[in-house]
Tab-separated table of C-alpha atoms in Angstrom:
chain	number	residue	atom	x	y	z
D	130	TRP	CA	14.089	30.581	17.247
D	131	GLU	CA	14.878	27.668	19.563
D	132	TYR	CA	11.400	28.098	21.065
D	133	CYS	CA	9.847	27.903	17.582
D	134	THR	CA	11.531	24.598	16.810
D	135	ARG	CA	10.720	22.898	20.142
D	136	ASP	CA	7.740	20.518	20.633
D	137	PRO	CA	6.125	20.756	17.162
D	138	TRP	CA	2.574	19.802	18.259
D	139	ASN	CA	1.873	22.334	21.039
D	140	ALA	CA	1.681	26.137	21.328
D	141	LEU	CA	1.342	26.246	17.532
D	142	THR	CA	-0.138	29.742	17.348
D	143	SER	CA	2.450	31.483	19.513
D	144	LYS	CA	5.220	29.682	17.618
D	145	TYR	CA	3.667	30.654	14.285
D	146	TYR	CA	3.790	34.362	15.073
D	147	ALA	CA	7.176	34.073	16.760
D	148	ARG	CA	8.488	32.366	13.614
D	149	ARG	CA	7.093	35.144	11.425
D	150	LEU	CA	8.773	37.750	13.618
D	151	CYS	CA	12.050	35.823	13.423
D	152	LEU	CA	11.694	35.668	9.638
D	153	ARG	CA	11.333	39.452	9.416
D	154	ILE	CA	14.431	39.941	11.566
D	155	ILE	CA	16.534	37.357	9.743
D	156	THR	CA	15.467	38.724	6.334
D	157	HIS	CA	16.757	42.196	7.172
D	158	TRP	CA	19.910	40.682	8.668
D	159	CYS	CA	20.473	38.644	5.501
D	160	ILE	CA	19.997	41.673	3.249
D	161	GLN	CA	22.631	43.620	5.185
D	162	THR	CA	25.020	40.657	5.378
D	163	LEU	CA	24.839	39.979	1.641
D	164	ARG	CA	25.432	43.652	0.906
D	165	ASP	CA	28.491	43.640	3.190
D	166	ILE	CA	29.822	40.505	1.501
D	167	LEU	CA	29.358	42.032	-1.952
D	168	ARG	CA	31.281	45.144	-0.891
D	169	ASP	CA	34.232	42.906	-0.010
D	170	GLU	CA	35.770	42.090	-3.395
D	171	GLY	CA	37.924	39.371	-1.851
D	172	ALA	CA	35.050	37.501	-0.194
D	173	PRO	CA	34.876	33.836	-1.249
D	174	ILE	CA	31.737	32.857	-3.128
D	175	GLU	CA	30.606	30.483	-0.381
D	176	ARG	CA	30.189	33.309	2.154
D	177	GLY	CA	27.031	34.589	0.467
D	178	ALA	CA	25.741	31.037	0.072
D	179	ILE	CA	26.250	30.457	3.795
D	180	ALA	CA	24.364	33.687	4.566
D	181	ILE	CA	21.442	32.438	2.470
D	182	ALA	CA	21.559	29.158	4.389
D	183	GLN	CA	21.487	31.140	7.657
D	184	TRP	CA	18.336	32.862	6.411
D	185	ALA	CA	16.693	29.420	6.484
D	186	TYR	CA	18.611	28.159	9.542
D	187	PRO	CA	19.164	31.129	11.892
D	188	LEU	CA	21.115	28.990	14.385
D	189	LEU	CA	23.619	27.904	11.722
D	190	ARG	CA	27.138	29.213	12.347
D	191	GLU	CA	29.308	30.276	9.419
D	192	GLU	CA	32.422	28.775	11.005
D	193	ASP	CA	30.790	25.338	11.174
D	194	VAL	CA	30.198	25.281	7.409
D	195	THR	CA	33.668	26.707	6.758
D	196	ARG	CA	35.199	23.979	8.918
D	197	GLN	CA	33.429	21.298	6.855
D	198	LEU	CA	34.718	22.822	3.622
D	199	ASP	CA	38.237	22.985	5.078
D	200	SER	CA	37.986	19.313	6.029
D	201	ILE	CA	36.955	18.247	2.514
D	202	ALA	CA	39.762	20.320	0.966
D	203	SER	CA	42.271	18.837	3.435
D	204	ALA	CA	41.276	15.323	2.404
D	205	VAL	CA	41.786	16.196	-1.269
D	206	ARG	CA	45.167	17.724	-0.441
D	207	SER	CA	46.197	14.509	1.290
D	208	ARG	CA	45.207	12.560	-1.812
D	209	LEU	CA	47.339	14.841	-3.962
D	210	ASP	CA	50.297	14.483	-1.602
D	211	SER	CA	50.013	10.704	-1.757
D	212	GLU	CA	50.484	10.730	-5.540
D	213	SER	CA	54.193	10.293	-5.138
D	214	THR	CA	55.395	8.716	-8.362
D	215	ALA	CA	56.465	10.851	-11.285
D	216	MET	CA	54.367	8.667	-13.600
D	217	GLU	CA	51.189	9.535	-11.709
D	218	ILE	CA	51.976	13.237	-11.672
D	219	GLU	CA	53.182	13.515	-15.242
D	220	SER	CA	50.283	11.463	-16.626
D	221	ILE	CA	48.167	14.587	-16.489
D	222	GLU	CA	49.550	17.322	-18.670
D	223	ARG	CA	47.969	20.313	-16.926
D	224	PRO	CA	48.450	20.665	-13.149
D	225	GLU	CA	44.966	22.097	-12.633
D	226	GLU	CA	43.470	18.948	-14.151
D	227	ARG	CA	45.364	16.880	-11.594
D	228	ILE	CA	43.768	18.910	-8.804
D	229	LEU	CA	40.323	18.711	-10.402
D	230	ASN	CA	40.600	14.946	-10.821
D	231	ALA	CA	41.496	14.591	-7.147
D	232	ILE	CA	38.487	16.740	-6.179
D	233	ASN	CA	36.227	14.644	-8.386
D	234	ILE	CA	37.429	11.365	-6.901
D	235	HIS	CA	36.970	12.572	-3.329
D	236	LEU	CA	33.649	14.390	-3.802
D	237	PHE	CA	31.859	12.041	-6.160
D	238	THR	CA	33.424	8.658	-5.387
D	239	ASP	CA	34.630	8.764	-1.778
D	240	LEU	CA	31.894	11.069	-0.393
D	241	GLN	CA	29.327	10.175	-3.084
D	242	PHE	CA	28.063	13.678	-3.735
D	243	ASN	CA	25.616	13.771	-6.654
D	244	GLY	CA	23.178	15.945	-8.506
D	245	ASN	CA	19.693	15.605	-7.049
D	246	THR	CA	17.701	14.446	-10.055
D	247	THR	CA	14.864	12.840	-8.058
D	248	SER	CA	13.889	15.789	-5.811
D	249	TYR	CA	15.272	18.705	-7.792
D	250	TYR	CA	12.843	21.290	-6.385
D	251	GLU	CA	13.450	20.742	-2.682
D	252	PRO	CA	14.587	23.981	-1.022
D	253	GLU	CA	17.309	22.037	0.816
D	254	ASN	CA	19.132	21.700	-2.509
D	255	SER	CA	19.880	25.425	-2.348
D	256	PHE	CA	21.275	25.602	1.194
D	257	LEU	CA	24.991	24.860	1.417
D	258	ASN	CA	24.789	23.240	4.858
D	259	ASP	CA	22.099	20.864	3.590
D	260	VAL	CA	24.071	20.122	0.421
D	261	ILE	CA	27.056	19.100	2.549
D	262	ARG	CA	24.924	17.120	5.005
D	263	ARG	CA	22.817	15.307	2.390
D	264	ARG	CA	25.613	15.171	-0.213
D	265	THR	CA	23.317	16.230	-2.997
D	266	GLY	CA	22.214	19.475	-4.592
D	267	ILE	CA	21.402	21.348	-7.768
D	268	PRO	CA	23.894	22.736	-10.308
D	269	ILE	CA	24.412	26.128	-8.665
D	270	SER	CA	24.837	24.873	-5.088
D	271	LEU	CA	27.182	22.052	-6.139
D	272	SER	CA	29.155	24.588	-8.191
D	273	ILE	CA	29.599	26.780	-5.113
D	274	LEU	CA	30.699	23.765	-3.071
D	275	TYR	CA	33.145	22.690	-5.772
D	276	SER	CA	34.509	26.226	-6.145
D	277	ALA	CA	35.050	26.498	-2.379
D	278	ILE	CA	37.125	23.280	-2.405
D	279	ALA	CA	39.101	24.178	-5.546
D	280	THR	CA	39.898	27.657	-4.234
D	281	ARG	CA	41.304	26.173	-1.020
D	282	LEU	CA	43.604	24.070	-3.205
D	283	GLY	CA	45.009	27.077	-5.034
D	284	LEU	CA	42.824	27.289	-8.132
D	285	GLN	CA	41.059	30.459	-9.212
D	286	ILE	CA	37.508	29.592	-10.218
D	287	ASP	CA	34.961	31.613	-12.202
D	288	MET	CA	31.209	31.116	-11.833
D	289	VAL	CA	29.497	30.582	-15.195
D	290	GLY	CA	25.785	31.364	-15.440
D	291	PHE	CA	24.972	28.705	-18.006
D	292	PRO	CA	21.193	28.900	-18.669
D	293	LYS	CA	18.975	26.142	-17.218
D	294	HIS	CA	22.103	24.756	-15.566
D	295	PHE	CA	25.295	26.083	-13.960
D	296	LEU	CA	29.003	25.549	-14.610
D	297	ILE	CA	32.302	26.742	-13.223
D	298	LYS	CA	35.520	27.469	-15.051
D	299	VAL	CA	39.226	27.586	-14.303
D	300	HIS	CA	40.124	31.270	-14.564
D	301	GLY	CA	42.100	32.268	-17.634
D	302	GLY	CA	41.526	29.065	-19.572
D	303	ASP	CA	38.860	27.194	-21.479
D	304	LEU	CA	38.359	24.325	-19.034
D	305	PHE	CA	34.797	24.156	-17.679
D	306	ILE	CA	33.523	21.873	-14.900
D	307	ASP	CA	30.001	20.515	-14.462
D	308	PRO	CA	29.663	19.635	-10.733
D	309	PHE	CA	26.061	18.481	-11.166
D	310	ASN	CA	27.329	15.692	-13.408
D	311	ASN	CA	30.139	14.346	-11.215
D	312	GLY	CA	32.560	17.138	-12.102
D	313	ARG	CA	32.892	16.237	-15.757
D	314	MET	CA	35.328	18.512	-17.594
D	315	LEU	CA	34.205	20.334	-20.705
D	316	ARG	CA	35.887	22.399	-23.377
D	317	LYS	CA	34.143	25.289	-25.053
D	318	GLU	CA	32.878	23.138	-27.931
D	319	ASP	CA	31.467	20.646	-25.411
D	320	CYS	CA	29.538	23.510	-23.816
D	321	PHE	CA	28.077	24.483	-27.175
D	322	THR	CA	27.016	20.860	-27.686
D	323	LEU	CA	25.347	20.956	-24.265
D	324	MET	CA	23.506	24.135	-25.270
D	325	SER	CA	22.178	22.459	-28.395
D	326	SER	CA	21.016	19.394	-26.451
D	327	MET	CA	19.073	21.693	-24.085
D	328	GLY	CA	17.528	23.762	-26.882
D	329	ILE	CA	19.607	26.831	-25.998
D	330	PRO	CA	20.906	29.063	-28.849
D	331	ARG	CA	24.689	28.917	-29.264
D	332	ASP	CA	26.060	32.042	-27.596
D	333	GLU	CA	29.473	32.668	-26.011
D	334	LEU	CA	27.880	35.089	-23.555
D	335	TYR	CA	26.513	32.077	-21.693
D	336	LEU	CA	30.085	30.962	-21.019
D	337	GLU	CA	31.274	34.195	-19.448
D	338	GLU	CA	31.945	34.704	-15.755
D	339	ILE	CA	29.084	36.183	-13.732
D	340	ARG	CA	29.367	38.336	-10.619
D	341	PRO	CA	28.786	36.992	-7.092
D	342	LYS	CA	25.681	39.165	-6.847
D	343	ASP	CA	24.199	37.426	-9.880
D	344	VAL	CA	24.984	34.035	-8.350
D	345	TYR	CA	23.146	34.919	-5.134
D	346	VAL	CA	20.177	36.411	-6.982
D	347	ARG	CA	19.916	33.254	-9.055
D	348	MET	CA	19.948	31.112	-5.897
D	349	LEU	CA	17.243	33.268	-4.336
D	350	ASN	CA	15.150	33.174	-7.510
D	351	ASN	CA	15.237	29.384	-7.341
D	352	LEU	CA	13.957	29.513	-3.763
D	353	MET	CA	11.351	32.121	-4.641
D	354	PHE	CA	9.834	29.886	-7.321
D	355	ILE	CA	9.863	26.887	-4.977
D	356	TYR	CA	7.992	28.784	-2.260
D	357	ARG	CA	5.594	30.201	-4.847
D	358	ASP	CA	4.730	26.695	-6.048
D	359	ARG	CA	4.344	25.516	-2.444
D	360	CYS	CA	2.057	28.481	-1.645
D	361	ASN	CA	4.298	29.471	1.263
D	362	THR	CA	3.546	33.178	1.091
D	363	ASP	CA	5.741	34.261	4.021
D	364	LEU	CA	8.889	32.635	2.629
D	365	LEU	CA	7.948	33.716	-0.880
D	366	LEU	CA	7.736	37.346	0.218
D	367	SER	CA	10.960	37.079	2.216
D	368	SER	CA	12.929	35.567	-0.677
D	369	LEU	CA	11.446	38.162	-3.013
D	370	GLU	CA	12.592	40.925	-0.650
D	371	LEU	CA	16.109	39.522	-0.788
D	372	VAL	CA	16.037	39.447	-4.595
D	373	VAL	CA	14.710	43.017	-4.799
D	374	SER	CA	17.339	44.245	-2.330
D	375	LEU	CA	20.242	42.836	-4.362
D	376	SER	CA	19.275	43.431	-7.967
D	377	SER	CA	17.942	45.971	-10.386
D	378	VAL	CA	14.679	44.123	-10.693
D	379	SER	CA	12.026	44.825	-13.246
D	380	THR	CA	8.828	46.756	-12.637
D	381	ARG	CA	7.002	43.433	-12.934
D	382	GLU	CA	8.889	41.986	-9.949
D	383	ARG	CA	8.276	45.074	-7.835
D	384	THR	CA	4.596	44.977	-8.789
D	385	PHE	CA	4.445	41.309	-7.836
D	386	LYS	CA	5.994	42.134	-4.451
D	387	ALA	CA	3.383	44.861	-3.872
D	388	GLN	CA	0.563	42.501	-4.877
D	389	LEU	CA	1.896	39.816	-2.548
D	390	GLU	CA	2.105	42.261	0.353
D	391	ASN	CA	-1.464	43.351	-0.387
D	392	TYR	CA	-2.622	39.716	-0.424
D	393	LEU	CA	-1.007	39.105	2.956
D	394	ALA	CA	-2.658	42.227	4.350
D	395	ILE	CA	-6.070	41.005	3.115
D	396	ARG	CA	-5.396	37.555	4.540
D	397	GLU	CA	-4.844	39.084	7.970
D	398	GLN	CA	-8.468	40.262	7.843
D	399	ASP	CA	-9.842	36.703	7.539
D	400	PHE	CA	-10.651	36.484	11.229
D	401	HIS	CA	-12.640	39.736	11.112
D	402	GLU	CA	-15.477	38.065	9.213
D	403	ALA	CA	-18.806	37.494	10.962
D	404	PRO	CA	-19.120	34.160	12.828
D	405	LYS	CA	-20.370	31.224	10.744
D	406	TYR	CA	-23.110	28.998	12.145
D	407	ARG	CA	-24.181	25.511	11.108
D	408	THR	CA	-27.467	26.272	9.322
D	409	CYS	CA	-27.290	23.002	7.342
D	410	PRO	CA	-25.502	19.651	7.736
D	411	ILE	CA	-21.724	20.146	7.677
D	412	ARG	CA	-19.876	16.845	7.910
D	413	TYR	CA	-16.452	18.081	9.003
D	414	SER	CA	-15.640	20.622	11.698
D	415	VAL	CA	-12.543	22.805	11.795
D	416	GLY	CA	-9.599	20.813	13.106
D	417	THR	CA	-10.723	17.529	11.516
D	418	VAL	CA	-7.956	15.574	9.754
D	419	ILE	CA	-9.237	14.368	6.375
D	420	ARG	CA	-8.050	12.850	3.097
D	421	GLN	CA	-8.608	14.243	-0.398
D	422	THR	CA	-10.013	11.268	-2.284
D	423	ASN	CA	-8.596	11.830	-5.772
D	424	PHE	CA	-4.958	12.072	-4.736
D	425	GLY	CA	-4.922	10.569	-1.245
D	426	VAL	CA	-3.417	13.707	0.308
D	427	ILE	CA	-3.906	14.200	4.066
D	428	GLY	CA	-4.979	17.603	5.407
D	429	VAL	CA	-6.834	19.471	8.128
D	430	VAL	CA	-10.010	21.547	7.780
D	431	PHE	CA	-9.580	25.181	8.829
D	432	GLY	CA	-12.822	26.623	7.448
D	433	TRP	CA	-16.044	25.857	5.592
D	434	ASP	CA	-18.942	27.387	3.662
D	435	THR	CA	-22.426	25.921	3.388
D	436	MET	CA	-22.077	26.118	-0.410
D	437	LEU	CA	-19.476	27.179	-2.969
D	438	ARG	CA	-18.242	30.731	-2.460
D	439	GLU	CA	-16.479	32.304	-5.426
D	440	SER	CA	-13.049	33.599	-4.470
D	441	ILE	CA	-9.467	33.787	-5.675
D	442	GLN	CA	-8.885	30.418	-4.046
D	443	THR	CA	-11.726	28.878	-6.013
D	444	ARG	CA	-10.473	30.237	-9.314
D	445	ARG	CA	-6.971	28.917	-8.671
D	446	ARG	CA	-7.846	25.378	-7.685
D	447	GLU	CA	-8.193	23.942	-11.191
D	448	ASN	CA	-4.863	22.140	-10.815
D	449	PHE	CA	-6.151	20.109	-7.913
D	450	ALA	CA	-9.900	19.534	-7.865
D	451	ASP	CA	-12.768	18.988	-10.278
D	452	MET	CA	-14.913	22.130	-10.475
D	453	ARG	CA	-17.746	20.152	-12.099
D	454	LEU	CA	-18.744	18.908	-8.657
D	455	ARG	CA	-22.027	20.090	-7.153
D	456	ARG	CA	-21.821	23.713	-6.108
D	457	ASP	CA	-24.646	23.425	-3.571
D	458	GLN	CA	-22.681	21.143	-1.236
D	459	PRO	CA	-20.486	22.353	1.662
D	460	PHE	CA	-16.996	23.490	0.664
D	461	TYR	CA	-13.956	23.401	2.920
D	462	ASN	CA	-10.701	25.281	3.301
D	463	VAL	CA	-8.022	22.654	3.863
D	464	LEU	CA	-4.326	22.800	4.764
D	465	PHE	CA	-2.604	19.823	3.188
D	466	HIS	CA	0.471	18.005	4.403
D	467	ASP	CA	3.573	19.528	2.821
D	468	SER	CA	5.220	16.687	0.957
D	469	GLY	CA	7.286	19.039	-1.183
D	470	GLN	CA	5.118	18.401	-4.243
D	471	GLY	CA	3.308	21.739	-4.470
D	472	LEU	CA	-0.087	22.958	-3.288
D	473	GLN	CA	-0.530	23.172	0.481
D	474	GLN	CA	-3.893	24.924	0.741
D	475	VAL	CA	-7.079	24.443	-1.275
D	476	TYR	CA	-10.844	24.953	-1.325
D	477	VAL	CA	-12.619	21.623	-1.912
D	478	GLY	CA	-16.139	20.209	-2.018
D	479	GLU	CA	-17.362	17.753	0.601
D	480	ASP	CA	-17.649	15.008	-2.030
D	481	GLU	CA	-13.864	15.159	-2.447
D	482	LEU	CA	-13.075	14.444	1.214
D	483	GLU	CA	-13.162	11.377	3.411
D	484	PRO	CA	-12.351	10.758	7.088
D	485	VAL	CA	-8.953	9.400	8.152
D	486	VAL	CA	-8.762	6.338	10.398
D	487	ASP	CA	-5.050	6.271	11.229
D	488	ILE	CA	-4.688	9.942	12.184
D	489	GLN	CA	-1.195	11.445	12.055
D	490	PRO	CA	-0.083	15.062	12.480
D	491	ILE	CA	0.604	16.963	9.271
D	492	ASN	CA	3.376	19.337	8.301
D	493	ASN	CA	2.238	22.749	7.077
D	494	SER	CA	3.794	26.140	7.804
D	495	GLU	CA	0.335	27.738	8.273
D	496	LEU	CA	-0.961	25.399	11.008
D	497	GLY	CA	-0.262	27.835	13.838
D	498	ARG	CA	-2.318	30.533	12.177
D	499	TYR	CA	-5.462	28.511	12.908
D	500	PHE	CA	-4.667	25.930	15.597
D	501	ASP	CA	-3.199	25.841	19.090
D	502	ARG	CA	-2.172	22.194	19.236
D	503	PHE	CA	-2.591	18.648	17.955
D	504	ASP	CA	-4.250	16.411	20.586
D	505	GLY	CA	-3.570	13.077	18.889
D	506	THR	CA	-6.906	12.858	17.049
D	507	ARG	CA	-7.516	16.379	15.707
D	508	TYR	CA	-6.187	19.927	15.669
D	509	VAL	CA	-7.568	22.204	18.381
D	510	PRO	CA	-8.649	25.606	16.943
D	511	ASN	CA	-7.099	28.735	18.414
D	512	ALA	CA	-9.169	31.581	19.841
D	513	ASP	CA	-9.565	33.341	16.473
D	514	LEU	CA	-10.867	30.229	14.728
D	515	ARG	CA	-13.161	29.351	17.636
D	516	ARG	CA	-14.746	32.793	17.427
D	517	LEU	CA	-15.271	32.416	13.660
D	518	TYR	CA	-16.802	28.898	13.989
D	519	PRO	CA	-18.534	28.874	17.414
D	520	ASP	CA	-20.729	25.863	16.638
D	521	ASP	CA	-17.650	23.795	15.793
D	522	ALA	CA	-16.063	24.767	19.091
D	523	ASN	CA	-19.192	23.561	20.918
D	524	LEU	CA	-19.101	20.244	19.013
D	525	ILE	CA	-15.468	19.720	19.979
D	526	ASN	CA	-16.214	20.568	23.622
């Protein structure tokens, strides 16, 4: 894994396949680890969240995250100990509220943790190490963080699977906490008001404790949808495997997994096509860094056709490009820079592309599948892509 993360612009193909192998290994490790954690009824909720973070960061050590949580809890404990006057202590009727207020002050004022409302769909929001490092997250990850701190301070916390959101609750009472909104405290009627404001039917079932397994499946579902929207098929399949391994999933989910595996198997046959020769003017060769004119997105060409070729890619590109363009022009397969906003790969007409003057490397998880390295001006095709586009290789040479 260290090899995969070293020198991001060279040996792209070997690192790509090494990373895929690592992903297969870490996925199976994560499945087994989560199952072991779920068999341990006394395991703290953060252990499974740390395992999911290790799935994304294989070099992450559980004890490092645990040490950070211990440090935050220790700081809150010091704050509580410093409240020495009887007036301060007795001003809060319930002792758990005193602890929760101290957590809120330290997390959301001193450390400035907050709900990530600007980049809600970043995968980092779901990984506990990133949440601690960046001090921001989504409702479920902030709830796990908050629960880990509160538990270290002697409170028993329940996880509440509030729809479209996430809450936690002090066990045995009716006090709910919303960590995404600076730890605000809610009573049951407040929760019903929140349901109404979100268009959710009033139902006490939404305020019941959910099992750790359901928490982890919900986290993984969030990641699965993110990787689906980003067209990262390897991470999508891996997160889907984790979901399937932990839950009694529906036939639809299992069918989707089978379809995804079939798609990946078909994709592996791309390089077995017959070589493509330049029988008409083709402006861009494979490896050229270009810009999509409508949205200004930077990408790299990894394939072309002399005219529009109907395919699944073509039928799915309506969210990005105008299909009313001429169909008799060259069309290009392009990997776009991953800015976290969605589509990373598309099939576009030549009229939609323009050359880039200030050329910079792009970030895309599929680069190594097609290219060996970035030479400062373009991406150099690997052996498979050179065989498929021999004329382009000659032009580059």
